[in-house]
Coordinates of C-alpha atoms in Angstrom, one line a residue:
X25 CA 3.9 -4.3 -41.8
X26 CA 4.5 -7.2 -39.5
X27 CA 1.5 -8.1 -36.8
X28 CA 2.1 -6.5 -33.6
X29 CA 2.6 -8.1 -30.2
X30 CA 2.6 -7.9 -26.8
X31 CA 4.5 -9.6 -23.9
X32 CA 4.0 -8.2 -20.3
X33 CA 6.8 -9.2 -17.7
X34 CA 7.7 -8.8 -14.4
X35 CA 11.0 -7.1 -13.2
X36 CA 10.7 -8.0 -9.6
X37 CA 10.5 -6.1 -6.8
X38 CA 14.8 -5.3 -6.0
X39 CA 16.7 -3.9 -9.2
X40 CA 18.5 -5.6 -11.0
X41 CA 18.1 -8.8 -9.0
X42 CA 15.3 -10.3 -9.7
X43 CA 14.6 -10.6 -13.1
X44 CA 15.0 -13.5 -15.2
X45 CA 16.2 -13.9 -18.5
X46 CA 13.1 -14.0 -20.4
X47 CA 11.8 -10.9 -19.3
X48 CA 14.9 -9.8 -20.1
X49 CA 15.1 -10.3 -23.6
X50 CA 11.5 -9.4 -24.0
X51 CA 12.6 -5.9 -23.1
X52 CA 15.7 -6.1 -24.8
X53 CA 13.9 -7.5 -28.0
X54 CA 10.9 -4.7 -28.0
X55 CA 10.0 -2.1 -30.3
X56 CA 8.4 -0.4 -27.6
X57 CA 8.4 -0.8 -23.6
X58 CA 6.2 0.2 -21.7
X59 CA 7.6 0.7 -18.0
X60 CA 4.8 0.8 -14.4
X61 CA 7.8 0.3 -11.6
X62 CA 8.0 1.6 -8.5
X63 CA 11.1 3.7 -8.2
X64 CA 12.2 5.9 -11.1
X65 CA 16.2 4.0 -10.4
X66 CA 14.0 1.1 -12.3
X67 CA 12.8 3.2 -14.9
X68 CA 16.6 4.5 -15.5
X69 CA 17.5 0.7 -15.4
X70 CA 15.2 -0.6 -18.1
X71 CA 15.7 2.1 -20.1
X72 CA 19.5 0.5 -20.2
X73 CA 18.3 -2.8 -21.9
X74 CA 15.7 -0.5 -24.7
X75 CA 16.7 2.7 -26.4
X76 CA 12.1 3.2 -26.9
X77 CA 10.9 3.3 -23.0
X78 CA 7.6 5.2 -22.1
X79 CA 6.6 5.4 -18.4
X80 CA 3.3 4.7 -17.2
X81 CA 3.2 6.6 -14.0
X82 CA 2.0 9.4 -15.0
X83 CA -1.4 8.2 -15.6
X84 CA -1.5 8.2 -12.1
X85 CA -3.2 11.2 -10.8
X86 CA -4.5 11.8 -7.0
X87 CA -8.4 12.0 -7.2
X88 CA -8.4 10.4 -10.5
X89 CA -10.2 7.0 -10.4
X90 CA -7.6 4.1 -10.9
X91 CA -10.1 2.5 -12.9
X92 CA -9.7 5.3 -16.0
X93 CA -6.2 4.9 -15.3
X94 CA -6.0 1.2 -16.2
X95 CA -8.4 2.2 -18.8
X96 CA -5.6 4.5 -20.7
X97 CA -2.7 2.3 -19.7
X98 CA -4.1 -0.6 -21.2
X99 CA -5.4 1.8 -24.6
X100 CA -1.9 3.0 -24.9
X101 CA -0.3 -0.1 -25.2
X102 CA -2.7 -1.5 -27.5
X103 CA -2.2 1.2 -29.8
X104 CA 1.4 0.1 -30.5
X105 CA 0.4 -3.2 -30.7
X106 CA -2.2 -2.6 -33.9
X107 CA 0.7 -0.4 -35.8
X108 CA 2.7 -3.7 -35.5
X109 CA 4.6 -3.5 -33.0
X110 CA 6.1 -5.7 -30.4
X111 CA 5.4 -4.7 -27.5
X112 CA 6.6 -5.2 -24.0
X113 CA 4.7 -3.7 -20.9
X114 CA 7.8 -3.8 -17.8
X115 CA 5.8 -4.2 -14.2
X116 CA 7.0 -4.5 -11.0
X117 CA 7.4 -7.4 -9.3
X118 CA 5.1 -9.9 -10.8
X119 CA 3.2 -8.8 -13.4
X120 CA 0.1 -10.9 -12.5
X121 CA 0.0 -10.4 -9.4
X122 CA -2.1 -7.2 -7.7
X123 CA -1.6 -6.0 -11.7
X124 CA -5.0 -5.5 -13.7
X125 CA -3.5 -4.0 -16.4
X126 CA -1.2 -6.2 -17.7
X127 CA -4.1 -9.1 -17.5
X128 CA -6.5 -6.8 -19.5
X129 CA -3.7 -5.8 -21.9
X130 CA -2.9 -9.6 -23.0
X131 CA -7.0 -10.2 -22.7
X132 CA -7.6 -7.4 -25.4
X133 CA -4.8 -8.4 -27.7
X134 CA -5.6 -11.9 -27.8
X135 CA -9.6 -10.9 -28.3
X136 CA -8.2 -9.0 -31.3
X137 CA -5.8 -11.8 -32.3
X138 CA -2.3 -11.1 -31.5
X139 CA 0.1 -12.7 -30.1
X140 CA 0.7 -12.3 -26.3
X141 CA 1.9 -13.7 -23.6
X142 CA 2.9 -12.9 -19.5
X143 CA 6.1 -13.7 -18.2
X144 CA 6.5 -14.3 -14.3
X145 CA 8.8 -12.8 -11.8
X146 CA 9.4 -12.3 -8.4
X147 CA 6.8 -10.7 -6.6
X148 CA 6.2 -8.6 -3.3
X149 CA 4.5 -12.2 -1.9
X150 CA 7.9 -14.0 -2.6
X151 CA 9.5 -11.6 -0.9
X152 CA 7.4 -11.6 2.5
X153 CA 8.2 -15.3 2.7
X154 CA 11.6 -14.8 2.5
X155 CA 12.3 -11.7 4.3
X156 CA 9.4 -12.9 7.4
X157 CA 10.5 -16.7 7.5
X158 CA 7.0 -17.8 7.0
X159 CA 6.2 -21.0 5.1
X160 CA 2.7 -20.7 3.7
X161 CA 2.7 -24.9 4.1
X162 CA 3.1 -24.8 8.0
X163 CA -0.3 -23.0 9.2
X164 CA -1.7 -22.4 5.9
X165 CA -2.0 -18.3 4.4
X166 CA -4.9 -16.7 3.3
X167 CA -4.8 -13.4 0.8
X168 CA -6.7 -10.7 0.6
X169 CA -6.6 -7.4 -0.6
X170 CA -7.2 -5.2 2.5
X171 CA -10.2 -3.0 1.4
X172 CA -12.0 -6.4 -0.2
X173 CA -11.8 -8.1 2.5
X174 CA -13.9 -5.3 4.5
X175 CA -16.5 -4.6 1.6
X176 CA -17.6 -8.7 1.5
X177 CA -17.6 -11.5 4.1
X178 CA -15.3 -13.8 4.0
X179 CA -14.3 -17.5 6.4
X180 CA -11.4 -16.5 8.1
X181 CA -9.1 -18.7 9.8
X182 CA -7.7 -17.2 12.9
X183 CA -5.4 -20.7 13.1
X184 CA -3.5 -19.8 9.5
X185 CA -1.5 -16.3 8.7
X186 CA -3.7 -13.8 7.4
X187 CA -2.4 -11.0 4.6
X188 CA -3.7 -8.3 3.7
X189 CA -2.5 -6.3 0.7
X190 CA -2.6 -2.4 -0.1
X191 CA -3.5 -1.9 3.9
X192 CA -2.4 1.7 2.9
X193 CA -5.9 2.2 0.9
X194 CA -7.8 0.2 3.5
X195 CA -11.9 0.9 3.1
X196 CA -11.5 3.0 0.2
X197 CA -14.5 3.1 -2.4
X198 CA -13.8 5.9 -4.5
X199 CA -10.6 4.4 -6.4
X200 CA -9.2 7.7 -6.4
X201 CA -7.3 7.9 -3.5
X202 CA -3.6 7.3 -2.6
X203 CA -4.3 6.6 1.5
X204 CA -7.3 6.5 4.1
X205 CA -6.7 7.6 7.5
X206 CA -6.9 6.2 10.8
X207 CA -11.0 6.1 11.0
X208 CA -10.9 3.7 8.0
X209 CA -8.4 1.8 9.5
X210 CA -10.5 1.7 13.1
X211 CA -13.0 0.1 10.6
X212 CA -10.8 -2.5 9.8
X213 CA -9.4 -3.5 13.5
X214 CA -12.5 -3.6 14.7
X215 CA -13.7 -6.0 11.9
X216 CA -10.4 -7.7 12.6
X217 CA -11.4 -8.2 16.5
X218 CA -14.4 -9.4 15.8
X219 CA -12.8 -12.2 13.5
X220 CA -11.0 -13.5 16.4
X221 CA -8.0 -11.9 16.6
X222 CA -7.1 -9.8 19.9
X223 CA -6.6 -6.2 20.1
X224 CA -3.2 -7.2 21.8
X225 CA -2.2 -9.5 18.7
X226 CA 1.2 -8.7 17.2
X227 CA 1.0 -7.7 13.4
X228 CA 3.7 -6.8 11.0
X229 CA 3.7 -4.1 8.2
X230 CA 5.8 -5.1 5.8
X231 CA 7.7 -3.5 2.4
X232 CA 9.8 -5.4 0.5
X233 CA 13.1 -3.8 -0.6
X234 CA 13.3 -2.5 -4.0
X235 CA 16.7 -2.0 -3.8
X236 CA 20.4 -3.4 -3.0
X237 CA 21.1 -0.7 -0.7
X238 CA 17.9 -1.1 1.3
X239 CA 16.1 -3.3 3.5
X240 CA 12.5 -4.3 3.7
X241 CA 10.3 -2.9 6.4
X242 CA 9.0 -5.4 8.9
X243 CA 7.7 -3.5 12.1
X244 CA 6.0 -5.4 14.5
X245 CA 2.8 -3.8 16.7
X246 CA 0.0 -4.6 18.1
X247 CA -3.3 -4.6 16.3
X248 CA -4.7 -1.9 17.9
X249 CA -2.0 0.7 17.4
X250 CA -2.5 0.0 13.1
X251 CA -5.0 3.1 12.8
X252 CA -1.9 5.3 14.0
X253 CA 1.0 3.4 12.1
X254 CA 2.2 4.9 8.9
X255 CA 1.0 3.1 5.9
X256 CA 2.0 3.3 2.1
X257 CA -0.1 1.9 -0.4
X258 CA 3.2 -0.4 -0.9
X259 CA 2.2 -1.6 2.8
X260 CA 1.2 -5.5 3.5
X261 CA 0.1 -6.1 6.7
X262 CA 0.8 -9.7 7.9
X263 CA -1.4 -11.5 11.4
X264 CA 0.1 -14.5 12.5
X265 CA -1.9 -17.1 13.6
X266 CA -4.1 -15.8 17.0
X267 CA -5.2 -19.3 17.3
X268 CA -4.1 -23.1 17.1
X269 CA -4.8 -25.4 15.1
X270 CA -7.6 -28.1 16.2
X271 CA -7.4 -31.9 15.4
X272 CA -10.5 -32.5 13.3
X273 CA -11.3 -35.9 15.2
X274 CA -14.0 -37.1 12.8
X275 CA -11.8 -37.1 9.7
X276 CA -8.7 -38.7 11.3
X277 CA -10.9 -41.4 12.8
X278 CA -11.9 -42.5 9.5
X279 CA -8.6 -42.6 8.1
X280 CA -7.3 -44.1 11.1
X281 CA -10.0 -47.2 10.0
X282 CA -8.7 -46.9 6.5
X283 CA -5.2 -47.5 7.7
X284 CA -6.5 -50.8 9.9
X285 CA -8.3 -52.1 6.9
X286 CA -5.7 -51.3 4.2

């Protein structure tokens, strides 16, 4: 029996479109794929390039903590991989990205000594940048996924773009849940207001488009209206910058005197 393997890879985040030619032939190449996509048109899709496809959806269960979930997803694919398989676990736009089971999947396999490797694609970040006109270099961006970012303290920069990822889930603890209402959401504006950014400030809920025939969701509001907006767990929410940059006068000074001296 040959030693079993596992490569995870990213199909991007529009059918069809995005992937690259590795991933491709990964899937193509399997004895087994393993498919966590968001549209069952993907599943349908990948199941083109492999005659062997398993969805990992339904795993998924409302009320069922997403950390079991990962738990089986990742046990599942391992099995294959000890009978000597190769393996390939399909994700959704990039499958490093906002993706703990295909992390823990290569982790375990190369712990037990198999081969296995992650292959990039393009993911719902690329997409924002793209479909928003926002270069990351101009202000600076700073990430964060949403409910994180309320459970710890973090610096924030009110001068750079601020993302915030699964906005849809905002403040939940339980891992079980598909959505939080509008209270959790308060929780967040208000946190949000205190950071520096206005009530009044103009934020984006964005979705990229996960098909041809679609387009992505950008709908401008104002801060404050968020707890009422409808949110997916697909939602990103995007804040400009709410301030400007400021000259840091001590630090330009001294390479101002490095200049003169060079």
């Amino acid at each position: 029996m040959s030693k079993g393997s596992l490569a995870c890879v990213g199909t991007g985040m529009m059918l069809g479109a995005h992937i690259g030619p590795r991933a491709r032939r990964h899937i193509e190449e399997a004895d087994v794929v393993f498919v966590a996509v968001s549209d069952p048109l993907v599943e349908l899709w990948v199941q083109g390039m492999n005659a062997n496809v398993h969805s990992l959806q339904p795993f998924y269960e409302e009320g069922k903590p997403r950390t079991e979930t990962y738990r089986q997803m990742v046990a599942t694919m391992m099995e294959e991989v000890r009978a000597g398989r190769r393996v390939c676990g399909a994700f959704y736009g990039h499958p490093g990205v906002f993706a703990i089971v295909p992390h823990k999947a290569i982790a375990q396999a190369r712990q037990e000594g198999y081969a296995a490797i992650m292959e990039a694609g393009v993911s719902a970040e690329d997409c924002l940048y793209a479909d928003l006109g926002i270069d990351p270099g101009t202000f600076g961006c700073q990430h964060y996924e949403a409910s994180q970012f309320m459970f710890y303290k973090r610096r924030i920069d009110p001068s750079a773009y601020l993302v915030l990822w699964q906005i849809g889930v905002a403040g939940d603890r339980t891992l079980a849940r598909f959505s939080t209402g509008a209270a959790f959401r308060q929780v967040l504006v208000d946190l949000l207001v205190e950071e520096g950014y206005p009530a009044s400030h103009e934020v984006i809920a964005y979705e990229a488009a996960t098909l041809a025939i679609s387009a992505p969701r950008m709908e401008r509001m104002p801060l404050s209206a968020l707890p009422s907006a409808h949110l997916q767990l697909s939602t990103t929410l995007v804040l400009p910058p709410a301030q400007v940059l400021q000259r840091n006068r001590v630090v330009l000074d001294r390479l101002a005197s490095l200049t003169v001296g060079a």
